[in-house]
Amino acid sequence: MPPPITPDAIRTARLDLVPLRVEHAAEMAVVLGDPALHAFIGGSPDDAEALRNRYRRMLAGSSDPGVSWCNWVVGFREGSREGKPAPLVGTVQATVVPGTQGALAEIAWVIGTPWQGRGFASEAARGLVDWLAGQGVRTLVAHVHPDHGASAAVATAAGLAATDKVHDGEIRWEASL
């Protein structure tokens, strides 16, 4: 079995994808605090303490040693001030599982409401896909609600194509690398 994949920092034209840390929870609670972000996935925003607990579980990793949970926060470099880290605008993630034809990664992205419409999700997803390809991932999967046109556009920009498969009411998108 291949060793687990550990997230590295990823830099794109405008964004820094930084491996998730528990310390990101307070800022991310604000970034992800708009209930509108849950329109397609259900639930409600977590407060900082709930995010800290979730991030601890995520960082502990999967109980399956063959599965890698890779999570990043997305920072917007142009929004940073001298000597300060880039303000966080969202997250990207990949769950990577080994396969006989190479690893498969299920990917997802979320950009906070104030930063949507600027291409950040597409840029972050493309950066993630490029990084995953370098880690030996050969198949990508994402699930997108059929009414979420913006997320479908991100999946397309990341090189995925919609399939006719539906899981939990969401369309399965796939790509081979």
GROMACS .gro file of N, CA and C in nm:
model
  531
    1MET      N    1   0.085  -0.118   0.000
    1MET     CA    2   0.000   0.000   0.000
    1MET      C    3   0.089   0.124   0.000
    2PRO      N    4   0.058   0.222  -0.087
    2PRO     CA    5   0.139   0.344  -0.091
    2PRO      C    6   0.125   0.423   0.040
    3PRO      N    7   0.228   0.502   0.072
    3PRO     CA    8   0.219   0.583   0.194
    3PRO      C    9   0.109   0.688   0.181
    4PRO      N   10   0.056   0.734   0.294
    4PRO     CA   11  -0.047   0.839   0.288
    4PRO      C   12   0.009   0.965   0.223
    5ILE      N   13  -0.081   1.040   0.163
    5ILE     CA   14  -0.045   1.168   0.102
    5ILE      C   15  -0.066   1.276   0.205
    6THR      N   16   0.033   1.361   0.221
    6THR     CA   17   0.025   1.472   0.315
    6THR      C   18   0.020   1.602   0.236
    7PRO      N   19  -0.076   1.689   0.268
    7PRO     CA   20  -0.087   1.813   0.190
    7PRO      C   21   0.034   1.903   0.204
    8ASP      N   22   0.076   1.958   0.092
    8ASP     CA   23   0.181   2.060   0.086
    8ASP      C   24   0.115   2.194   0.054
    9ALA      N   25   0.187   2.301   0.078
    9ALA     CA   26   0.139   2.433   0.035
    9ALA      C   27   0.134   2.435  -0.117
   10ILE      N   28   0.029   2.498  -0.171
   10ILE     CA   29   0.011   2.511  -0.315
   10ILE      C   30  -0.006   2.660  -0.344
   11ARG      N   31   0.067   2.707  -0.445
   11ARG     CA   32   0.058   2.848  -0.482
   11ARG      C   33   0.004   2.858  -0.624
   12THR      N   34  -0.098   2.941  -0.642
   12THR     CA   35  -0.151   2.968  -0.776
   12THR      C   36  -0.124   3.115  -0.806
   13ALA      N   37  -0.178   3.165  -0.914
   13ALA     CA   38  -0.152   3.304  -0.953
   13ALA      C   39  -0.188   3.403  -0.842
   14ARG      N   40  -0.303   3.384  -0.776
   14ARG     CA   41  -0.347   3.479  -0.675
   14ARG      C   42  -0.367   3.420  -0.536
   15LEU      N   43  -0.358   3.288  -0.527
   15LEU     CA   44  -0.399   3.220  -0.404
   15LEU      C   45  -0.287   3.138  -0.342
   16ASP      N   46  -0.294   3.126  -0.210
   16ASP     CA   47  -0.211   3.032  -0.136
   16ASP      C   48  -0.303   2.928  -0.075
   17LEU      N   49  -0.284   2.802  -0.112
   17LEU     CA   50  -0.356   2.692  -0.050
   17LEU      C   51  -0.265   2.639   0.059
   18VAL      N   52  -0.307   2.658   0.183
   18VAL     CA   53  -0.225   2.628   0.300
   18VAL      C   54  -0.283   2.507   0.371
   19PRO      N   55  -0.200   2.407   0.403
   19PRO     CA   56  -0.254   2.292   0.474
   19PRO      C   57  -0.330   2.336   0.600
   20LEU      N   58  -0.446   2.277   0.618
   20LEU     CA   59  -0.535   2.311   0.729
   20LEU      C   60  -0.467   2.291   0.864
   21ARG      N   61  -0.494   2.383   0.956
   21ARG     CA   62  -0.451   2.372   1.096
   21ARG      C   63  -0.571   2.409   1.184
   22VAL      N   64  -0.572   2.356   1.305
   22VAL     CA   65  -0.679   2.387   1.399
   22VAL      C   66  -0.688   2.538   1.421
   23GLU      N   67  -0.575   2.606   1.416
   23GLU     CA   68  -0.571   2.750   1.440
   23GLU      C   69  -0.647   2.831   1.334
   24HIS      N   70  -0.681   2.769   1.223
   24HIS     CA   71  -0.758   2.839   1.119
   24HIS      C   72  -0.906   2.852   1.154
   25ALA      N   73  -0.952   2.781   1.256
   25ALA     CA   74  -1.096   2.771   1.284
   25ALA      C   75  -1.163   2.906   1.308
   26ALA      N   76  -1.102   2.992   1.386
   26ALA     CA   77  -1.168   3.120   1.418
   26ALA      C   78  -1.191   3.202   1.291
   27GLU      N   79  -1.089   3.217   1.207
   27GLU     CA   80  -1.106   3.293   1.084
   27GLU      C   81  -1.202   3.223   0.988
   28MET      N   82  -1.193   3.091   0.980
   28MET     CA   83  -1.280   3.017   0.889
   28MET      C   84  -1.426   3.019   0.933
   29ALA      N   85  -1.452   3.031   1.064
   29ALA     CA   86  -1.591   3.041   1.110
   29ALA      C   87  -1.656   3.166   1.051
   30VAL      N   88  -1.579   3.272   1.035
   30VAL     CA   89  -1.631   3.395   0.974
   30VAL      C   90  -1.646   3.374   0.823
   31VAL      N   91  -1.544   3.318   0.758
   31VAL     CA   92  -1.547   3.295   0.613
   31VAL      C   93  -1.666   3.208   0.573
   32LEU      N   94  -1.693   3.104   0.653
   32LEU     CA   95  -1.797   3.007   0.620
   32LEU      C   96  -1.927   3.035   0.694
   33GLY      N   97  -1.940   3.153   0.751
   33GLY     CA   98  -2.053   3.184   0.839
   33GLY      C   99  -2.184   3.219   0.771
   34ASP      N  100  -2.187   3.232   0.641
   34ASP     CA  101  -2.311   3.269   0.573
   34ASP      C  102  -2.399   3.144   0.555
   35PRO      N  103  -2.520   3.143   0.610
   35PRO     CA  104  -2.609   3.028   0.593
   35PRO      C  105  -2.637   2.995   0.446
   36ALA      N  106  -2.623   3.092   0.356
   36ALA     CA  107  -2.646   3.065   0.213
   36ALA      C  108  -2.550   2.961   0.157
   37LEU      N  109  -2.433   2.946   0.220
   37LEU     CA  110  -2.337   2.844   0.175
   37LEU      C  111  -2.393   2.703   0.192
   38HIS      N  112  -2.495   2.688   0.273
   38HIS     CA  113  -2.551   2.557   0.302
   38HIS      C  114  -2.677   2.528   0.220
   39ALA      N  115  -2.709   2.614   0.125
   39ALA     CA  116  -2.832   2.598   0.046
   39ALA      C  117  -2.836   2.463  -0.025
   40PHE      N  118  -2.723   2.414  -0.073
   40PHE     CA  119  -2.721   2.290  -0.148
   40PHE      C  120  -2.674   2.170  -0.066
   41ILE      N  121  -2.604   2.194   0.043
   41ILE     CA  122  -2.549   2.083   0.122
   41ILE      C  123  -2.624   2.060   0.252
   42GLY      N  124  -2.711   2.153   0.289
   42GLY     CA  125  -2.787   2.139   0.412
   42GLY      C  126  -2.706   2.181   0.534
   43GLY      N  127  -2.770   2.176   0.649
   43GLY     CA  128  -2.702   2.212   0.773
   43GLY      C  129  -2.695   2.363   0.791
   44SER      N  130  -2.610   2.402   0.882
   44SER     CA  131  -2.591   2.543   0.913
   44SER      C  132  -2.444   2.566   0.945
   45PRO      N  133  -2.401   2.692   0.945
   45PRO     CA  134  -2.260   2.721   0.971
   45PRO      C  135  -2.218   2.679   1.112
   46ASP      N  136  -2.093   2.633   1.122
   46ASP     CA  137  -2.034   2.600   1.252
   46ASP      C  138  -1.972   2.725   1.312
   47ASP      N  139  -1.978   2.733   1.445
   47ASP     CA  140  -1.904   2.840   1.512
   47ASP      C  141  -1.758   2.797   1.525
   48ALA      N  142  -1.675   2.885   1.578
   48ALA     CA  143  -1.530   2.858   1.585
   48ALA      C  144  -1.500   2.733   1.664
   49GLU      N  145  -1.566   2.711   1.776
   49GLU     CA  146  -1.538   2.593   1.857
   49GLU      C  147  -1.576   2.464   1.784
   50ALA      N  148  -1.690   2.464   1.718
   50ALA     CA  149  -1.730   2.346   1.641
   50ALA      C  150  -1.632   2.320   1.527
   51LEU      N  151  -1.584   2.426   1.461
   51LEU     CA  152  -1.484   2.408   1.356
   51LEU      C  153  -1.353   2.355   1.412
   52ARG      N  154  -1.311   2.405   1.529
   52ARG     CA  155  -1.188   2.353   1.591
   52ARG      C  156  -1.201   2.202   1.613
   53ASN      N  157  -1.316   2.160   1.665
   53ASN     CA  158  -1.337   2.017   1.688
   53ASN      C  159  -1.338   1.939   1.556
   54ARG      N  160  -1.406   1.994   1.456
   54ARG     CA  161  -1.408   1.927   1.325
   54ARG      C  162  -1.267   1.919   1.267
   55TYR      N  163  -1.193   2.029   1.275
   55TYR     CA  164  -1.058   2.029   1.219
   55TYR      C  165  -0.967   1.931   1.292
   56ARG      N  166  -0.983   1.916   1.422
   56ARG     CA  167  -0.904   1.815   1.496
   56ARG      C  168  -0.932   1.675   1.440
   57ARG      N  169  -1.060   1.644   1.419
   57ARG     CA  170  -1.096   1.512   1.365
   57ARG      C  171  -1.038   1.495   1.224
   58MET      N  172  -1.051   1.598   1.143
   58MET     CA  173  -0.999   1.590   1.006
   58MET      C  174  -0.848   1.569   1.006
   59LEU      N  175  -0.779   1.642   1.091
   59LEU     CA  176  -0.633   1.632   1.095
   59LEU      C  177  -0.585   1.500   1.155
   60ALA      N  178  -0.669   1.435   1.234
   60ALA     CA  179  -0.634   1.303   1.287
   60ALA      C  180  -0.630   1.201   1.175
   61GLY      N  181  -0.701   1.228   1.066
   61GLY     CA  182  -0.698   1.141   0.950
   61GLY      C  183  -0.800   1.030   0.956
   62SER      N  184  -0.808   0.960   0.847
   62SER     CA  185  -0.902   0.849   0.833
   62SER      C  186  -0.859   0.731   0.918
   63SER      N  187  -0.955   0.654   0.964
   63SER     CA  188  -0.922   0.531   1.037
   63SER      C  189  -0.869   0.424   0.942
   64ASP      N  190  -0.891   0.443   0.813
   64ASP     CA  191  -0.838   0.353   0.711
   64ASP      C  192  -0.700   0.405   0.671
   65PRO      N  193  -0.593   0.329   0.699
   65PRO     CA  194  -0.458   0.380   0.670
   65PRO      C  195  -0.430   0.402   0.521
   66GLY      N  196  -0.514   0.346   0.434
   66GLY     CA  197  -0.493   0.366   0.291
   66GLY      C  198  -0.558   0.493   0.238
   67VAL      N  199  -0.639   0.559   0.320
   67VAL     CA  200  -0.711   0.679   0.278
   67VAL      C  201  -0.643   0.803   0.334
   68SER      N  202  -0.619   0.900   0.247
   68SER     CA  203  -0.557   1.026   0.290
   68SER      C  204  -0.662   1.137   0.286
   69TRP      N  205  -0.676   1.208   0.397
   69TRP     CA  206  -0.762   1.326   0.401
   69TRP      C  207  -0.672   1.447   0.387
   70CYS      N  208  -0.685   1.519   0.278
   70CYS     CA  209  -0.602   1.635   0.249
   70CYS      C  210  -0.692   1.758   0.246
   71ASN      N  211  -0.662   1.854   0.333
   71ASN     CA  212  -0.746   1.973   0.348
   71ASN      C  213  -0.659   2.098   0.350
   72TRP      N  214  -0.707   2.201   0.280
   72TRP     CA  215  -0.638   2.328   0.274
   72TRP      C  216  -0.735   2.443   0.300
   73VAL      N  217  -0.684   2.551   0.354
   73VAL     CA  218  -0.755   2.678   0.353
   73VAL      C  219  -0.700   2.757   0.235
   74VAL      N  220  -0.784   2.843   0.179
   74VAL     CA  221  -0.747   2.920   0.061
   74VAL      C  222  -0.728   3.065   0.104
   75GLY      N  223  -0.607   3.117   0.082
   75GLY     CA  224  -0.577   3.256   0.114
   75GLY      C  225  -0.561   3.338  -0.013
   76PHE      N  226  -0.610   3.461  -0.007
   76PHE     CA  227  -0.602   3.554  -0.121
   76PHE      C  228  -0.484   3.647  -0.097
   77ARG      N  229  -0.374   3.624  -0.171
   77ARG     CA  230  -0.250   3.701  -0.149
   77ARG      C  231  -0.267   3.850  -0.168
   78GLU      N  232  -0.342   3.892  -0.269
   78GLU     CA  233  -0.356   4.035  -0.297
   78GLU      C  234  -0.429   4.108  -0.185
   79GLY      N  235  -0.500   4.034  -0.100
   79GLY     CA  236  -0.570   4.095   0.011
   79GLY      C  237  -0.486   4.106   0.136
   80SER      N  238  -0.360   4.057   0.130
   80SER     CA  239  -0.277   4.060   0.250
   80SER      C  240  -0.205   4.194   0.264
   81ARG      N  241  -0.166   4.221   0.385
   81ARG     CA  242  -0.088   4.342   0.415
   81ARG      C  243   0.054   4.300   0.445
   82GLU      N  244   0.144   4.391   0.432
   82GLU     CA  245   0.287   4.366   0.455
   82GLU      C  246   0.309   4.286   0.583
   83GLY      N  247   0.374   4.171   0.570
   83GLY     CA  248   0.409   4.090   0.685
   83GLY      C  249   0.295   4.008   0.744
   84LYS      N  250   0.177   4.017   0.687
   84LYS     CA  251   0.061   3.943   0.738
   84LYS      C  252   0.026   3.832   0.640
   85PRO      N  253  -0.027   3.721   0.692
   85PRO     CA  254  -0.069   3.615   0.599
   85PRO      C  255  -0.189   3.660   0.516
   86ALA      N  256  -0.206   3.596   0.402
   86ALA     CA  257  -0.318   3.628   0.314
   86ALA      C  258  -0.449   3.599   0.387
   87PRO      N  259  -0.548   3.686   0.374
   87PRO     CA  260  -0.677   3.658   0.437
   87PRO      C  261  -0.740   3.533   0.375
   88LEU      N  262  -0.804   3.453   0.458
   88LEU     CA  263  -0.864   3.330   0.412
   88LEU      C  264  -0.998   3.359   0.345
   89VAL      N  265  -1.024   3.285   0.235
   89VAL     CA  266  -1.146   3.306   0.158
   89VAL      C  267  -1.224   3.177   0.138
   90GLY      N  268  -1.167   3.061   0.173
   90GLY     CA  269  -1.238   2.936   0.152
   90GLY      C  270  -1.152   2.815   0.182
   91THR      N  271  -1.199   2.700   0.131
   91THR     CA  272  -1.129   2.573   0.153
   91THR      C  273  -1.135   2.489   0.026
   92VAL      N  274  -1.039   2.398   0.013
   92VAL     CA  275  -1.045   2.289  -0.083
   92VAL      C  276  -1.003   2.163  -0.010
   93GLN      N  277  -1.051   2.051  -0.060
   93GLN     CA  278  -1.016   1.925   0.005
   93GLN      C  279  -1.014   1.812  -0.095
   94ALA      N  280  -0.942   1.707  -0.058
   94ALA     CA  281  -0.934   1.586  -0.139
   94ALA      C  282  -0.927   1.466  -0.046
   95THR      N  283  -1.009   1.368  -0.072
   95THR     CA  284  -0.999   1.239  -0.005
   95THR      C  285  -0.939   1.145  -0.108
   96VAL      N  286  -0.819   1.094  -0.079
   96VAL     CA  287  -0.744   1.015  -0.176
   96VAL      C  288  -0.742   0.869  -0.132
   97VAL      N  289  -0.781   0.782  -0.225
   97VAL     CA  290  -0.780   0.637  -0.199
   97VAL      C  291  -0.699   0.568  -0.308
   98PRO      N  292  -0.621   0.466  -0.270
   98PRO     CA  293  -0.543   0.395  -0.371
   98PRO      C  294  -0.635   0.312  -0.461
   99GLY      N  295  -0.590   0.286  -0.581
   99GLY     CA  296  -0.665   0.204  -0.674
   99GLY      C  297  -0.569   0.125  -0.762
  100THR      N  298  -0.621   0.023  -0.827
  100THR     CA  299  -0.536  -0.061  -0.911
  100THR      C  300  -0.482   0.014  -1.032
  101GLN      N  301  -0.554   0.117  -1.077
  101GLN     CA  302  -0.511   0.197  -1.192
  101GLN      C  303  -0.451   0.331  -1.148
  102GLY      N  304  -0.414   0.343  -1.021
  102GLY     CA  305  -0.366   0.470  -0.966
  102GLY      C  306  -0.467   0.524  -0.867
  103ALA      N  307  -0.426   0.621  -0.791
  103ALA     CA  308  -0.511   0.675  -0.685
  103ALA      C  309  -0.630   0.751  -0.742
  104LEU      N  310  -0.738   0.753  -0.664
  104LEU     CA  311  -0.858   0.829  -0.694
  104LEU      C  312  -0.874   0.934  -0.586
  105ALA      N  313  -0.910   1.056  -0.625
  105ALA     CA  314  -0.934   1.163  -0.528
  105ALA      C  315  -1.073   1.219  -0.548
  106GLU      N  316  -1.148   1.226  -0.439
  106GLU     CA  317  -1.276   1.297  -0.440
  106GLU      C  318  -1.246   1.437  -0.388
  107ILE      N  319  -1.281   1.537  -0.468
  107ILE     CA  320  -1.245   1.674  -0.434
  107ILE      C  321  -1.370   1.758  -0.407
  108ALA      N  322  -1.348   1.866  -0.332
  108ALA     CA  323  -1.456   1.960  -0.301
  108ALA      C  324  -1.394   2.098  -0.276
  109TRP      N  325  -1.479   2.200  -0.285
  109TRP     CA  326  -1.434   2.338  -0.267
  109TRP      C  327  -1.547   2.420  -0.209
  110VAL      N  328  -1.511   2.522  -0.132
  110VAL     CA  329  -1.607   2.619  -0.079
  110VAL      C  330  -1.535   2.753  -0.073
  111ILE      N  331  -1.597   2.855  -0.128
  111ILE     CA  332  -1.545   2.991  -0.117
  111ILE      C  333  -1.651   3.074  -0.045
  112GLY      N  334  -1.609   3.151   0.054
  112GLY     CA  335  -1.701   3.234   0.131
  112GLY      C  336  -1.777   3.331   0.041
  113THR      N  337  -1.899   3.359   0.079
  113THR     CA  338  -1.989   3.443  -0.001
  113THR      C  339  -1.926   3.575  -0.046
  114PRO      N  340  -1.858   3.651   0.042
  114PRO     CA  341  -1.804   3.781  -0.003
  114PRO      C  342  -1.699   3.770  -0.114
  115TRP      N  343  -1.642   3.652  -0.132
  115TRP     CA  344  -1.533   3.635  -0.229
  115TRP      C  345  -1.577   3.558  -0.353
  116GLN      N  346  -1.702   3.522  -0.361
  116GLN     CA  347  -1.751   3.448  -0.478
  116GLN      C  348  -1.759   3.539  -0.600
  117GLY      N  349  -1.755   3.477  -0.716
  117GLY     CA  350  -1.767   3.551  -0.841
  117GLY      C  351  -1.636   3.611  -0.891
  118ARG      N  352  -1.526   3.576  -0.828
  118ARG     CA  353  -1.395   3.629  -0.869
  118ARG      C  354  -1.304   3.522  -0.930
  119GLY      N  355  -1.357   3.401  -0.946
  119GLY     CA  356  -1.278   3.293  -1.003
  119GLY      C  357  -1.190   3.222  -0.902
  120PHE      N  358  -1.205   3.252  -0.772
  120PHE     CA  359  -1.119   3.188  -0.671
  120PHE      C  360  -1.141   3.038  -0.663
  121ALA      N  361  -1.266   2.992  -0.670
  121ALA     CA  362  -1.293   2.848  -0.659
  121ALA      C  363  -1.231   2.774  -0.776
  122SER      N  364  -1.246   2.828  -0.897
  122SER     CA  365  -1.188   2.763  -1.015
  122SER      C  366  -1.036   2.759  -1.006
  123GLU      N  367  -0.978   2.870  -0.965
  123GLU     CA  368  -0.831   2.877  -0.954
  123GLU      C  369  -0.780   2.780  -0.848
  124ALA      N  370  -0.847   2.777  -0.734
  124ALA     CA  371  -0.805   2.687  -0.626
  124ALA      C  372  -0.823   2.541  -0.668
  125ALA      N  373  -0.935   2.510  -0.733
  125ALA     CA  374  -0.960   2.372  -0.776
  125ALA      C  375  -0.856   2.329  -0.880
  126ARG      N  376  -0.822   2.416  -0.973
  126ARG     CA  377  -0.719   2.382  -1.073
  126ARG      C  378  -0.584   2.360  -1.005
  127GLY      N  379  -0.550   2.445  -0.908
  127GLY     CA  380  -0.425   2.426  -0.834
  127GLY      C  381  -0.424   2.292  -0.761
  128LEU      N  382  -0.536   2.258  -0.701
  128LEU     CA  383  -0.548   2.131  -0.630
  128LEU      C  384  -0.533   2.014  -0.727
  129VAL      N  385  -0.600   2.020  -0.841
  129VAL     CA  386  -0.593   1.913  -0.940
  129VAL      C  387  -0.449   1.895  -0.989
  130ASP      N  388  -0.380   2.003  -1.019
  130ASP     CA  389  -0.240   1.993  -1.063
  130ASP      C  390  -0.154   1.928  -0.956
  131TRP      N  391  -0.176   1.967  -0.830
  131TRP     CA  392  -0.098   1.909  -0.720
  131TRP      C  393  -0.128   1.760  -0.707
  132LEU      N  394  -0.255   1.723  -0.714
  132LEU     CA  395  -0.294   1.582  -0.702
  132LEU      C  396  -0.233   1.498  -0.813
  133ALA      N  397  -0.228   1.552  -0.935
  133ALA     CA  398  -0.166   1.479  -1.046
  133ALA      C  399  -0.020   1.448  -1.014
  134GLY      N  400   0.048   1.543  -0.950
  134GLY     CA  401   0.187   1.522  -0.911
  134GLY      C  402   0.204   1.421  -0.798
  135GLN      N  403   0.094   1.388  -0.731
  135GLN     CA  404   0.098   1.289  -0.622
  135GLN      C  405   0.057   1.150  -0.671
  136GLY      N  406   0.037   1.135  -0.800
  136GLY     CA  407   0.002   1.005  -0.855
  136GLY      C  408  -0.147   0.978  -0.866
  137VAL      N  409  -0.229   1.078  -0.840
  137VAL     CA  410  -0.373   1.060  -0.855
  137VAL      C  411  -0.404   1.050  -1.005
  138ARG      N  412  -0.485   0.952  -1.041
  138ARG     CA  413  -0.519   0.930  -1.182
  138ARG      C  414  -0.666   0.954  -1.213
  139THR      N  415  -0.751   0.955  -1.109
  139THR     CA  416  -0.894   0.976  -1.130
  139THR      C  417  -0.944   1.079  -1.030
  140LEU      N  418  -1.023   1.174  -1.079
  140LEU     CA  419  -1.086   1.275  -0.993
  140LEU      C  420  -1.236   1.255  -0.996
  141VAL      N  421  -1.297   1.282  -0.881
  141VAL     CA  422  -1.442   1.275  -0.868
  141VAL      C  423  -1.486   1.396  -0.786
  142ALA      N  424  -1.598   1.454  -0.825
  142ALA     CA  425  -1.663   1.557  -0.744
  142ALA      C  426  -1.813   1.534  -0.757
  143HIS      N  427  -1.887   1.577  -0.657
  143HIS     CA  428  -2.032   1.567  -0.660
  143HIS      C  429  -2.090   1.708  -0.652
  144VAL      N  430  -2.179   1.741  -0.747
  144VAL     CA  431  -2.232   1.877  -0.759
  144VAL      C  432  -2.384   1.869  -0.767
  145HIS      N  433  -2.449   1.949  -0.686
  145HIS     CA  434  -2.596   1.957  -0.690
  145HIS      C  435  -2.638   2.002  -0.831
  146PRO      N  436  -2.742   1.941  -0.889
  146PRO     CA  437  -2.780   1.976  -1.026
  146PRO      C  438  -2.824   2.121  -1.045
  147ASP      N  439  -2.862   2.189  -0.938
  147ASP     CA  440  -2.904   2.329  -0.949
  147ASP      C  441  -2.792   2.428  -0.916
  148HIS      N  442  -2.673   2.377  -0.888
  148HIS     CA  443  -2.562   2.465  -0.847
  148HIS      C  444  -2.473   2.493  -0.968
  149GLY      N  445  -2.517   2.588  -1.049
  149GLY     CA  446  -2.444   2.621  -1.171
  149GLY      C  447  -2.303   2.669  -1.147
  150ALA      N  448  -2.281   2.747  -1.041
  150ALA     CA  449  -2.146   2.799  -1.014
  150ALA      C  450  -2.050   2.684  -0.982
  151SER      N  451  -2.096   2.587  -0.905
  151SER     CA  452  -2.010   2.474  -0.871
  151SER      C  453  -1.986   2.386  -0.994
  152ALA      N  454  -2.085   2.373  -1.080
  152ALA     CA  455  -2.066   2.298  -1.205
  152ALA      C  456  -1.960   2.368  -1.291
  153ALA      N  457  -1.960   2.501  -1.292
  153ALA     CA  458  -1.859   2.575  -1.367
  153ALA      C  459  -1.720   2.552  -1.310
  154VAL      N  460  -1.709   2.543  -1.178
  154VAL     CA  461  -1.580   2.515  -1.115
  154VAL      C  462  -1.532   2.375  -1.155
  155ALA      N  463  -1.622   2.278  -1.149
  155ALA     CA  464  -1.585   2.141  -1.188
  155ALA      C  465  -1.536   2.138  -1.333
  156THR      N  466  -1.605   2.208  -1.421
  156THR     CA  467  -1.564   2.215  -1.561
  156THR      C  468  -1.426   2.280  -1.573
  157ALA      N  469  -1.404   2.390  -1.503
  157ALA     CA  470  -1.274   2.459  -1.507
  157ALA      C  471  -1.162   2.371  -1.454
  158ALA      N  472  -1.195   2.280  -1.362
  158ALA     CA  473  -1.094   2.189  -1.305
  158ALA      C  474  -1.071   2.067  -1.394
  159GLY      N  475  -1.144   2.059  -1.506
  159GLY     CA  476  -1.122   1.951  -1.600
  159GLY      C  477  -1.213   1.831  -1.584
  160LEU      N  478  -1.314   1.843  -1.498
  160LEU     CA  479  -1.406   1.732  -1.478
  160LEU      C  480  -1.525   1.745  -1.573
  161ALA      N  481  -1.591   1.633  -1.599
  161ALA     CA  482  -1.709   1.632  -1.684
  161ALA      C  483  -1.822   1.560  -1.610
  162ALA      N  484  -1.942   1.609  -1.628
  162ALA     CA  485  -2.058   1.548  -1.564
  162ALA      C  486  -2.082   1.409  -1.622
  163THR      N  487  -2.125   1.318  -1.535
  163THR     CA  488  -2.164   1.184  -1.577
  163THR      C  489  -2.315   1.173  -1.562
  164ASP      N  490  -2.369   1.059  -1.594
  164ASP     CA  491  -2.512   1.036  -1.574
  164ASP      C  492  -2.540   0.971  -1.439
  165LYS      N  493  -2.438   0.962  -1.354
  165LYS     CA  494  -2.453   0.902  -1.222
  165LYS      C  495  -2.495   1.008  -1.121
  166VAL      N  496  -2.588   0.970  -1.034
  166VAL     CA  497  -2.637   1.059  -0.929
  166VAL      C  498  -2.620   0.989  -0.795
  167HIS      N  499  -2.564   1.060  -0.699
  167HIS     CA  500  -2.543   1.006  -0.564
  167HIS      C  501  -2.597   1.108  -0.463
  168ASP      N  502  -2.688   1.066  -0.379
  168ASP     CA  503  -2.750   1.155  -0.280
  168ASP      C  504  -2.800   1.285  -0.344
  169GLY      N  505  -2.858   1.274  -0.462
  169GLY     CA  506  -2.916   1.389  -0.530
  169GLY      C  507  -2.815   1.478  -0.601
  170GLU      N  508  -2.688   1.439  -0.602
  170GLU     CA  509  -2.585   1.519  -0.668
  170GLU      C  510  -2.528   1.444  -0.788
  171ILE      N  511  -2.492   1.519  -0.890
  171ILE     CA  512  -2.435   1.461  -1.011
  171ILE      C  513  -2.288   1.432  -0.986
  172ARG      N  514  -2.246   1.314  -1.029
  172ARG     CA  515  -2.104   1.276  -1.019
  172ARG      C  516  -2.031   1.333  -1.140
  173TRP      N  517  -1.925   1.406  -1.112
  173TRP     CA  518  -1.836   1.459  -1.213
  173TRP      C  519  -1.705   1.381  -1.204
  174GLU      N  520  -1.640   1.355  -1.318
  174GLU     CA  521  -1.517   1.275  -1.320
  174GLU      C  522  -1.416   1.333  -1.418
  175ALA      N  523  -1.290   1.297  -1.393
  175ALA     CA  524  -1.181   1.327  -1.486
  175ALA      C  525  -1.073   1.221  -1.468
  176SER      N  526  -1.006   1.190  -1.577
  176SER     CA  527  -0.888   1.104  -1.572
  176SER      C  528  -0.766   1.193  -1.595
  177LEU      N  529  -0.665   1.172  -1.515
  177LEU     CA  530  -0.543   1.252  -1.527
  177LEU      C  531  -0.435   1.173  -1.598
   0.00000   0.00000   0.00000
